[in-house]
Amino acid sequence: MAQSLASERDLEILRSFARRIDPSDAGAHNNLGVLYYNKGLCEEAVAAFSRALELDPKMQVAQRNLEIAYFRTGYYHRRVAELRERLRQHPDDRDAHWELGRAYALLGETEDAVAEFTRLLERYPDDVGALVQLGLAEKTNGNLEASQRWFERALACDPASPLVHFYIGEVAYNRGLNDEALAALERSIQLGPDNPDAHYLKGFVLGDMGRHEEARAATARAMELNPSLARAQANLSLDRYNTATFQELVPERAERERRAMQVAAGGTLAHYNLGLAFRQKGYYAEALGEYRLALERGEDESLVLQAMAEVHLFRREPQQAVELYDRVLAVQPDSPKLWCERGVALHQSGRLDDAMASYERALALDGAYVLAKNNLAVALSQAGRMDEALDAFRSALAAQPGFVKGWLNLALLLVRAGQPALGREAYEQVLRANPQHPVAWNGVGLVLAEMREFAEARNAFGHAIEARPDYAEAHYNLSFTLSNLGDFDGALRETRRALDLDPYYVPQKFELAIDVEYEDPDLSVTPSLSGDERMADGSEVPAFAFDASSLDALFGELRQETPPAEPEPRPGVSPFAMAADYLAKGLLDRASAEVSRVLARGGNAIEGLILQGDIFSRQGLYGEALERYRTARRMNGISPRAMSGETVALLRLGRGAEARGVAEQLLAADPTGVETLLLVARARLESGDPDSAYGLLLQARAVAPDRADVLKQVGDVARALGDLEGAKQAYREALQLDHGFAAVQYELGTLLGDEGDAEGAEAALLAALDAVPTYVQAAMALAQVRRRFHRAREALLPLIDLLKRDPYNLEALLLVAETLVDLRRHEDAMIAAVRVLRFAPDHAGALWVMGVLLMRRHRYREAIARWNRVVELDPTGEYAARARRDARTAADLLRIFAREEN
């Protein structure tokens, strides 16, 4: 658990780090998040990890850190609950849908993310940001065709977006469509010439196409635009050096997965099946526990013992596995599968001769057993019997040509035996079956590097990393290749990424294989079991000390100090185009990083400050936004964008009088713009001048008569001013433009209900619910209208539907209780009121209902006590007024009954 913040000095140090880090460096944000977390600043840590992931979605260490920070501290549950409550109250709240969807997406919960962004599209079908997020989610799921469809739909809405063109290019590259990818990337660069990601990916695509000079130029341009691409640092992890497992650090997720795996108890193999479910999730200790219970309950002993032995194999506990296999083989001596798996256990323990004997016993029982042939071939190669090993591999692959592990093993053996061309052919056999296999691509790269075809090797290692971003060996190999190509910045970057993933270079290993239905365990063994490695002359490799700082010095000496090329002039294209596009798509951290990069290259300071203000405003940091807008205005006092941003920030900060002063200046600079008229009207309204606000809204209505949102605001202000006919007219005109505008239907319905038009109110509220079925206020307003017009039984229907979706909506439960009182169903009303009080013991409305029900039972003193409590809790509220009235009635009844008794 993160500790508490030690002192204000610690906090100032962290602030200093935050000010100094490169805003475009994902690793720096990740490391800052770790520092925040360890000082107890959970929200700051979550924000830093989220920035890191937005900048580099493939950054696995930031992904795990974010999950730990979210779940371990409870922040995730609080934040999701807050957002769901916002959506319950305001189902049209785009920002709440967006934040909830982004939270799910950042945690890798893509199904929930897709659901949220899909709901967003139901209300805003052309929301390009939501379309992009759906494309990214499907890309994360590996569904590249669906991802490309979403991006193409986004492109239809925003054809000039360099970001969307880039994503289409990225997906096409991942699908192996290099020509299509290159066309999309070139279009992206044409629209946003300073997008480093597009240039960087273009380098890979050109390299794949054999255009190596152009590839190097594209990569150089990318690094010029974003220097962080040419450097890397060790990325800190919250669990890398923690003895607890990830499941222990994130117990909520582990428990959720555990419940999902539960099987029904009482079956003949209940504990065996549950153990199998645990195995599939990698929870081996829990699986062994279930298997022990299975033995105690008398489940099939041979089946359970074999399963336990396999788990010990997966955990690399060969001695325990051998003992269990011997017990099972005593009962089933003719099972080639058991002999093969016993051989693997012996193989793991280094007993090579015994392992070969077990494999041969398996083959004696089944001469066509491919897995045993593979494992025997591995053992033969480790024993130095190369010809026999090659024959065994070829025999296995002739029997089963699609056996991927066999081809990988054969390729490794051929390369180590000095036959790289044949090894490459074997790796390519794997790629024919699986074009994205990372180990095969890495192997091809090694062969190409050995042949000094470094440009082609670079592309192969790039494919390996694209398929498996945390593949340390491929990062190391790419580093060596880049250094041979003269790209020392890139080599340094890849070396550091590799060191972060695994400080030791671990080359490809031989893969042993066993026959299990649900898992693909790592049963790899090193190519040599012969002890210490030796030099070519037979002497031992001398020990050496590794100094990490010497690596930096070495690359510093090798780095070529060539000045960056001057960018070509691009008339008509803003250098902030990519930042503006990121902002429009809701990728705020990437937008912020891009603004900083452009400013560092000498971009226009005023435009950059305004964009920074827009970004801070979207993030809810209105004080920071205000500072940027005001700085921009000091440099150019009549900038409408800066004045508009400053007005919005002041309004959000509750400083209406100040906002109006800036807004009036904006109106003088832009007297006819619709957005300006709306903003100034809002400033006037919040400064206490609704009449002049209404006049501006009418002017906006005349300028933009086809905008439903303008008409809604006209109706809202007219209603506030008491002009109910004007409000109804504005609402109805808005609905003629957009009949599915749920918020307008709701406002019209409540207005008609207040006027006594039951039929019109019900029609409008039903239309609101038809447009947004989860619209809580509309459902409750519909129930209130029906109650008001003595249709209490029908009033229950929308409330029941609402509670099916949200059983803990206390206001809906209270309204159910009141409606049941109307229907004289007092026992049912009592149940509903008690349920509210169980969650909120001081809920004024529920206490009032309880008082009413107690009075109906002639328990006047108890009823008066409840009502007195209501008055204490909310002296000026509606329920307090009812409570005072009812308490007087109950007191009068008490006095009457007291006189009668006397």
GROMACS .gro file of N, CA and C in nm, residues 280-381:
model
  306
  280GLN      N    1  -0.626  -2.260  -1.605
  280GLN     CA    2  -0.639  -2.181  -1.726
  280GLN      C    3  -0.611  -2.033  -1.702
  281LYS      N    4  -0.631  -1.987  -1.578
  281LYS     CA    5  -0.602  -1.848  -1.543
  281LYS      C    6  -0.461  -1.830  -1.488
  282GLY      N    7  -0.387  -1.940  -1.474
  282GLY     CA    8  -0.252  -1.930  -1.421
  282GLY      C    9  -0.246  -1.930  -1.270
  283TYR      N   10  -0.354  -1.963  -1.200
  283TYR     CA   11  -0.356  -1.966  -1.054
  283TYR      C   12  -0.319  -2.108  -1.008
  284TYR      N   13  -0.189  -2.140  -1.017
  284TYR     CA   14  -0.147  -2.279  -0.996
  284TYR      C   15  -0.159  -2.323  -0.851
  285ALA      N   16  -0.129  -2.235  -0.757
  285ALA     CA   17  -0.142  -2.274  -0.616
  285ALA      C   18  -0.287  -2.309  -0.583
  286GLU      N   19  -0.379  -2.227  -0.633
  286GLU     CA   20  -0.521  -2.254  -0.608
  286GLU      C   21  -0.564  -2.384  -0.676
  287ALA      N   22  -0.509  -2.410  -0.796
  287ALA     CA   23  -0.543  -2.534  -0.867
  287ALA      C   24  -0.498  -2.656  -0.786
  288LEU      N   25  -0.376  -2.651  -0.733
  288LEU     CA   26  -0.327  -2.765  -0.654
  288LEU      C   27  -0.414  -2.785  -0.531
  289GLY      N   28  -0.459  -2.675  -0.471
  289GLY     CA   29  -0.547  -2.688  -0.354
  289GLY      C   30  -0.676  -2.760  -0.390
  290GLU      N   31  -0.735  -2.726  -0.504
  290GLU     CA   32  -0.857  -2.794  -0.546
  290GLU      C   33  -0.833  -2.941  -0.578
  291TYR      N   34  -0.717  -2.970  -0.639
  291TYR     CA   35  -0.688  -3.110  -0.670
  291TYR      C   36  -0.672  -3.192  -0.542
  292ARG      N   37  -0.612  -3.133  -0.439
  292ARG     CA   38  -0.601  -3.206  -0.312
  292ARG      C   39  -0.738  -3.233  -0.253
  293LEU      N   40  -0.827  -3.133  -0.264
  293LEU     CA   41  -0.964  -3.156  -0.218
  293LEU      C   42  -1.033  -3.265  -0.301
  294ALA      N   43  -1.003  -3.267  -0.431
  294ALA     CA   44  -1.061  -3.371  -0.517
  294ALA      C   45  -1.020  -3.510  -0.471
  295LEU      N   46  -0.892  -3.526  -0.433
  295LEU     CA   47  -0.846  -3.656  -0.383
  295LEU      C   48  -0.916  -3.692  -0.253
  296GLU      N   49  -0.933  -3.591  -0.165
  296GLU     CA   50  -1.001  -3.617  -0.038
  296GLU      C   51  -1.146  -3.657  -0.060
  297ARG      N   52  -1.210  -3.601  -0.165
  297ARG     CA   53  -1.352  -3.630  -0.192
  297ARG      C   54  -1.371  -3.755  -0.277
  298GLY      N   55  -1.262  -3.822  -0.310
  298GLY     CA   56  -1.274  -3.947  -0.383
  298GLY      C   57  -1.295  -3.933  -0.532
  299GLU      N   58  -1.258  -3.817  -0.591
  299GLU     CA   59  -1.270  -3.803  -0.735
  299GLU      C   60  -1.162  -3.886  -0.804
  300ASP      N   61  -1.175  -3.910  -0.934
  300ASP     CA   62  -1.090  -4.001  -1.011
  300ASP      C   63  -0.941  -3.977  -0.981
  301GLU      N   64  -0.877  -4.074  -0.912
  301GLU     CA   65  -0.741  -4.051  -0.860
  301GLU      C   66  -0.639  -4.035  -0.973
  302SER      N   67  -0.644  -4.121  -1.074
  302SER     CA   68  -0.546  -4.113  -1.182
  302SER      C   69  -0.557  -3.981  -1.256
  303LEU      N   70  -0.681  -3.940  -1.283
  303LEU     CA   71  -0.703  -3.815  -1.355
  303LEU      C   72  -0.651  -3.696  -1.274
  304VAL      N   73  -0.678  -3.696  -1.143
  304VAL     CA   74  -0.636  -3.583  -1.059
  304VAL      C   75  -0.485  -3.582  -1.042
  305LEU      N   76  -0.423  -3.699  -1.022
  305LEU     CA   77  -0.278  -3.704  -1.005
  305LEU      C   78  -0.206  -3.656  -1.131
  306GLN      N   79  -0.257  -3.694  -1.247
  306GLN     CA   80  -0.196  -3.648  -1.372
  306GLN      C   81  -0.207  -3.496  -1.383
  307ALA      N   82  -0.324  -3.442  -1.347
  307ALA     CA   83  -0.342  -3.296  -1.351
  307ALA      C   84  -0.247  -3.227  -1.255
  308MET      N   85  -0.228  -3.283  -1.137
  308MET     CA   86  -0.134  -3.224  -1.040
  308MET      C   87   0.008  -3.228  -1.094
  309ALA      N   88   0.044  -3.338  -1.157
  309ALA     CA   89   0.178  -3.348  -1.214
  309ALA      C   90   0.200  -3.242  -1.321
  310GLU      N   91   0.098  -3.218  -1.404
  310GLU     CA   92   0.111  -3.116  -1.508
  310GLU      C   93   0.130  -2.977  -1.446
  311VAL      N   94   0.058  -2.949  -1.338
  311VAL     CA   95   0.075  -2.819  -1.272
  311VAL      C   96   0.217  -2.804  -1.221
  312HIS      N   97   0.273  -2.910  -1.164
  312HIS     CA   98   0.412  -2.903  -1.118
  312HIS      C   99   0.507  -2.881  -1.236
  313LEU      N  100   0.476  -2.938  -1.352
  313LEU     CA  101   0.556  -2.910  -1.472
  313LEU      C  102   0.550  -2.761  -1.506
  314PHE      N  103   0.428  -2.705  -1.503
  314PHE     CA  104   0.412  -2.564  -1.538
  314PHE      C  105   0.489  -2.475  -1.441
  315ARG      N  106   0.494  -2.518  -1.313
  315ARG     CA  107   0.562  -2.438  -1.211
  315ARG      C  108   0.712  -2.469  -1.205
  316ARG      N  109   0.758  -2.556  -1.295
  316ARG     CA  110   0.900  -2.599  -1.298
  316ARG      C  111   0.943  -2.658  -1.164
  317GLU      N  112   0.863  -2.753  -1.120
  317GLU     CA  113   0.893  -2.832  -1.000
  317GLU      C  114   0.904  -2.979  -1.043
  318PRO      N  115   1.014  -3.013  -1.113
  318PRO     CA  116   1.020  -3.142  -1.180
  318PRO      C  117   1.020  -3.262  -1.084
  319GLN      N  118   1.082  -3.250  -0.968
  319GLN     CA  119   1.089  -3.366  -0.880
  319GLN      C  120   0.950  -3.410  -0.836
  320GLN      N  121   0.866  -3.312  -0.794
  320GLN     CA  122   0.729  -3.346  -0.754
  320GLN      C  123   0.652  -3.404  -0.872
  321ALA      N  124   0.677  -3.350  -0.992
  321ALA     CA  125   0.606  -3.400  -1.111
  321ALA      C  126   0.644  -3.545  -1.139
  322VAL      N  127   0.774  -3.578  -1.132
  322VAL     CA  128   0.819  -3.715  -1.160
  322VAL      C  129   0.755  -3.812  -1.062
  323GLU      N  130   0.753  -3.777  -0.934
  323GLU     CA  131   0.693  -3.866  -0.834
  323GLU      C  132   0.546  -3.894  -0.866
  324LEU      N  133   0.473  -3.793  -0.906
  324LEU     CA  134   0.331  -3.812  -0.938
  324LEU      C  135   0.313  -3.894  -1.065
  325TYR      N  136   0.397  -3.867  -1.168
  325TYR     CA  137   0.388  -3.947  -1.291
  325TYR      C  138   0.418  -4.095  -1.262
  326ASP      N  139   0.514  -4.122  -1.176
  326ASP     CA  140   0.545  -4.261  -1.143
  326ASP      C  141   0.426  -4.330  -1.078
  327ARG      N  142   0.352  -4.256  -0.993
  327ARG     CA  143   0.234  -4.314  -0.929
  327ARG      C  144   0.126  -4.348  -1.032
  328VAL      N  145   0.107  -4.256  -1.129
  328VAL     CA  146   0.003  -4.281  -1.229
  328VAL      C  147   0.046  -4.392  -1.325
  329LEU      N  148   0.175  -4.394  -1.363
  329LEU     CA  149   0.224  -4.496  -1.456
  329LEU      C  150   0.220  -4.635  -1.395
  330ALA      N  151   0.225  -4.642  -1.264
  330ALA     CA  152   0.212  -4.773  -1.201
  330ALA      C  153   0.076  -4.835  -1.231
  331VAL      N  154  -0.023  -4.747  -1.255
  331VAL     CA  155  -0.159  -4.794  -1.285
  331VAL      C  156  -0.183  -4.798  -1.435
  332GLN      N  157  -0.121  -4.702  -1.511
  332GLN     CA  158  -0.142  -4.692  -1.656
  332GLN      C  159  -0.007  -4.697  -1.728
  333PRO      N  160   0.061  -4.813  -1.731
  333PRO     CA  161   0.196  -4.819  -1.788
  333PRO      C  162   0.200  -4.808  -1.940
  334ASP      N  163   0.086  -4.816  -2.006
  334ASP     CA  164   0.085  -4.814  -2.152
  334ASP      C  165   0.039  -4.680  -2.210
  335SER      N  166   0.055  -4.574  -2.134
  335SER     CA  167   0.013  -4.441  -2.182
  335SER      C  168   0.133  -4.365  -2.238
  336PRO      N  169   0.141  -4.346  -2.371
  336PRO     CA  170   0.253  -4.269  -2.427
  336PRO      C  171   0.252  -4.123  -2.379
  337LYS      N  172   0.133  -4.070  -2.356
  337LYS     CA  173   0.124  -3.930  -2.308
  337LYS      C  174   0.193  -3.916  -2.173
  338LEU      N  175   0.168  -4.009  -2.082
  338LEU     CA  176   0.228  -4.000  -1.948
  338LEU      C  177   0.380  -4.017  -1.954
  339TRP      N  178   0.427  -4.109  -2.039
  339TRP     CA  179   0.573  -4.129  -2.050
  339TRP      C  180   0.639  -4.004  -2.108
  340CYS      N  181   0.572  -3.941  -2.205
  340CYS     CA  182   0.627  -3.819  -2.265
  340CYS      C  183   0.635  -3.707  -2.161
  341GLU      N  184   0.528  -3.690  -2.084
  341GLU     CA  185   0.528  -3.583  -1.985
  341GLU      C  186   0.629  -3.612  -1.873
  342ARG      N  187   0.643  -3.739  -1.837
  342ARG     CA  188   0.745  -3.775  -1.737
  342ARG      C  189   0.884  -3.738  -1.791
  343GLY      N  190   0.904  -3.761  -1.923
  343GLY     CA  191   1.031  -3.724  -1.984
  343GLY      C  192   1.057  -3.575  -1.974
  344VAL      N  193   0.952  -3.493  -1.991
  344VAL     CA  194   0.969  -3.348  -1.979
  344VAL      C  195   1.011  -3.310  -1.838
  345ALA      N  196   0.950  -3.373  -1.738
  345ALA     CA  197   0.988  -3.344  -1.599
  345ALA      C  198   1.135  -3.379  -1.575
  346LEU      N  199   1.179  -3.496  -1.624
  346LEU     CA  200   1.319  -3.535  -1.611
  346LEU      C  201   1.410  -3.439  -1.688
  347HIS      N  202   1.364  -3.398  -1.804
  347HIS     CA  203   1.438  -3.304  -1.888
  347HIS      C  204   1.459  -3.173  -1.813
  348GLN      N  205   1.353  -3.124  -1.748
  348GLN     CA  206   1.362  -2.999  -1.672
  348GLN      C  207   1.464  -3.009  -1.559
  349SER      N  208   1.475  -3.126  -1.501
  349SER     CA  209   1.567  -3.143  -1.388
  349SER      C  210   1.711  -3.168  -1.432
  350GLY      N  211   1.735  -3.173  -1.565
  350GLY     CA  212   1.870  -3.193  -1.616
  350GLY      C  213   1.910  -3.339  -1.631
  351ARG      N  214   1.820  -3.433  -1.610
  351ARG     CA  215   1.851  -3.577  -1.622
  351ARG      C  216   1.824  -3.618  -1.768
  352LEU      N  217   1.918  -3.580  -1.855
  352LEU     CA  218   1.895  -3.589  -1.999
  352LEU      C  219   1.880  -3.734  -2.046
  353ASP      N  220   1.966  -3.824  -1.996
  353ASP     CA  221   1.958  -3.964  -2.041
  353ASP      C  222   1.826  -4.028  -1.998
  354ASP      N  223   1.785  -4.001  -1.872
  354ASP     CA  224   1.657  -4.056  -1.826
  354ASP      C  225   1.540  -3.999  -1.907
  355ALA      N  226   1.550  -3.869  -1.941
  355ALA     CA  227   1.445  -3.807  -2.021
  355ALA      C  228   1.434  -3.876  -2.157
  356MET      N  229   1.550  -3.899  -2.224
  356MET     CA  230   1.546  -3.965  -2.354
  356MET      C  231   1.487  -4.105  -2.343
  357ALA      N  232   1.517  -4.174  -2.235
  357ALA     CA  233   1.460  -4.309  -2.216
  357ALA      C  234   1.308  -4.301  -2.206
  358SER      N  235   1.257  -4.199  -2.135
  358SER     CA  236   1.112  -4.184  -2.123
  358SER      C  237   1.048  -4.151  -2.258
  359TYR      N  238   1.113  -4.061  -2.335
  359TYR     CA  239   1.059  -4.027  -2.468
  359TYR      C  240   1.058  -4.151  -2.559
  360GLU      N  241   1.166  -4.230  -2.551
  360GLU     CA  242   1.173  -4.350  -2.635
  360GLU      C  243   1.067  -4.452  -2.594
  361ARG      N  244   1.038  -4.458  -2.463
  361ARG     CA  245   0.932  -4.548  -2.418
  361ARG      C  246   0.796  -4.503  -2.475
  362ALA      N  247   0.773  -4.372  -2.478
  362ALA     CA  248   0.649  -4.320  -2.535
  362ALA      C  249   0.639  -4.356  -2.683
  363LEU      N  250   0.753  -4.342  -2.757
  363LEU     CA  251   0.751  -4.372  -2.899
  363LEU      C  252   0.740  -4.521  -2.926
  364ALA      N  253   0.789  -4.602  -2.833
  364ALA     CA  254   0.772  -4.748  -2.849
  364ALA      C  255   0.625  -4.785  -2.841
  365LEU      N  256   0.549  -4.709  -2.759
  365LEU     CA  257   0.406  -4.735  -2.747
  365LEU      C  258   0.327  -4.674  -2.862
  366ASP      N  259   0.377  -4.558  -2.917
  366ASP     CA  260   0.309  -4.490  -3.027
  366ASP      C  261   0.415  -4.425  -3.113
  367GLY      N  262   0.456  -4.495  -3.220
  367GLY     CA  263   0.566  -4.447  -3.304
  367GLY      C  264   0.536  -4.319  -3.378
  368ALA      N  265   0.408  -4.278  -3.385
  368ALA     CA  266   0.371  -4.156  -3.457
  368ALA      C  267   0.346  -4.038  -3.362
  369TYR      N  268   0.388  -4.051  -3.235
  369TYR     CA  269   0.359  -3.947  -3.135
  369TYR      C  270   0.453  -3.828  -3.160
  370VAL      N  271   0.402  -3.725  -3.227
  370VAL     CA  272   0.484  -3.612  -3.273
  370VAL      C  273   0.548  -3.537  -3.156
  371LEU      N  274   0.474  -3.518  -3.047
  371LEU     CA  275   0.528  -3.441  -2.934
  371LEU      C  276   0.648  -3.512  -2.873
  372ALA      N  277   0.641  -3.643  -2.862
  372ALA     CA  278   0.755  -3.717  -2.808
  372ALA      C  279   0.875  -3.708  -2.901
  373LYS      N  280   0.850  -3.712  -3.036
  373LYS     CA  281   0.961  -3.698  -3.131
  373LYS      C  282   1.027  -3.561  -3.116
  374ASN      N  283   0.946  -3.457  -3.101
  374ASN     CA  284   1.000  -3.322  -3.083
  374ASN      C  285   1.089  -3.317  -2.958
  375ASN      N  286   1.037  -3.368  -2.848
  375ASN     CA  287   1.112  -3.359  -2.722
  375ASN      C  288   1.240  -3.443  -2.727
  376LEU      N  289   1.232  -3.560  -2.793
  376LEU     CA  290   1.351  -3.642  -2.808
  376LEU      C  291   1.454  -3.571  -2.894
  377ALA      N  292   1.409  -3.504  -2.999
  377ALA     CA  293   1.501  -3.430  -3.085
  377ALA      C  294   1.572  -3.320  -3.007
  378VAL      N  295   1.499  -3.250  -2.918
  378VAL     CA  296   1.561  -3.146  -2.836
  378VAL      C  297   1.668  -3.208  -2.747
  379ALA      N  298   1.635  -3.320  -2.684
  379ALA     CA  299   1.732  -3.386  -2.595
  379ALA      C  300   1.856  -3.432  -2.673
  380LEU      N  301   1.834  -3.488  -2.793
  380LEU     CA  302   1.947  -3.533  -2.874
  380LEU      C  303   2.038  -3.416  -2.911
  381SER      N  304   1.976  -3.301  -2.946
  381SER     CA  305   2.059  -3.186  -2.983
  381SER      C  306   2.140  -3.137  -2.864
   0.00000   0.00000   0.00000
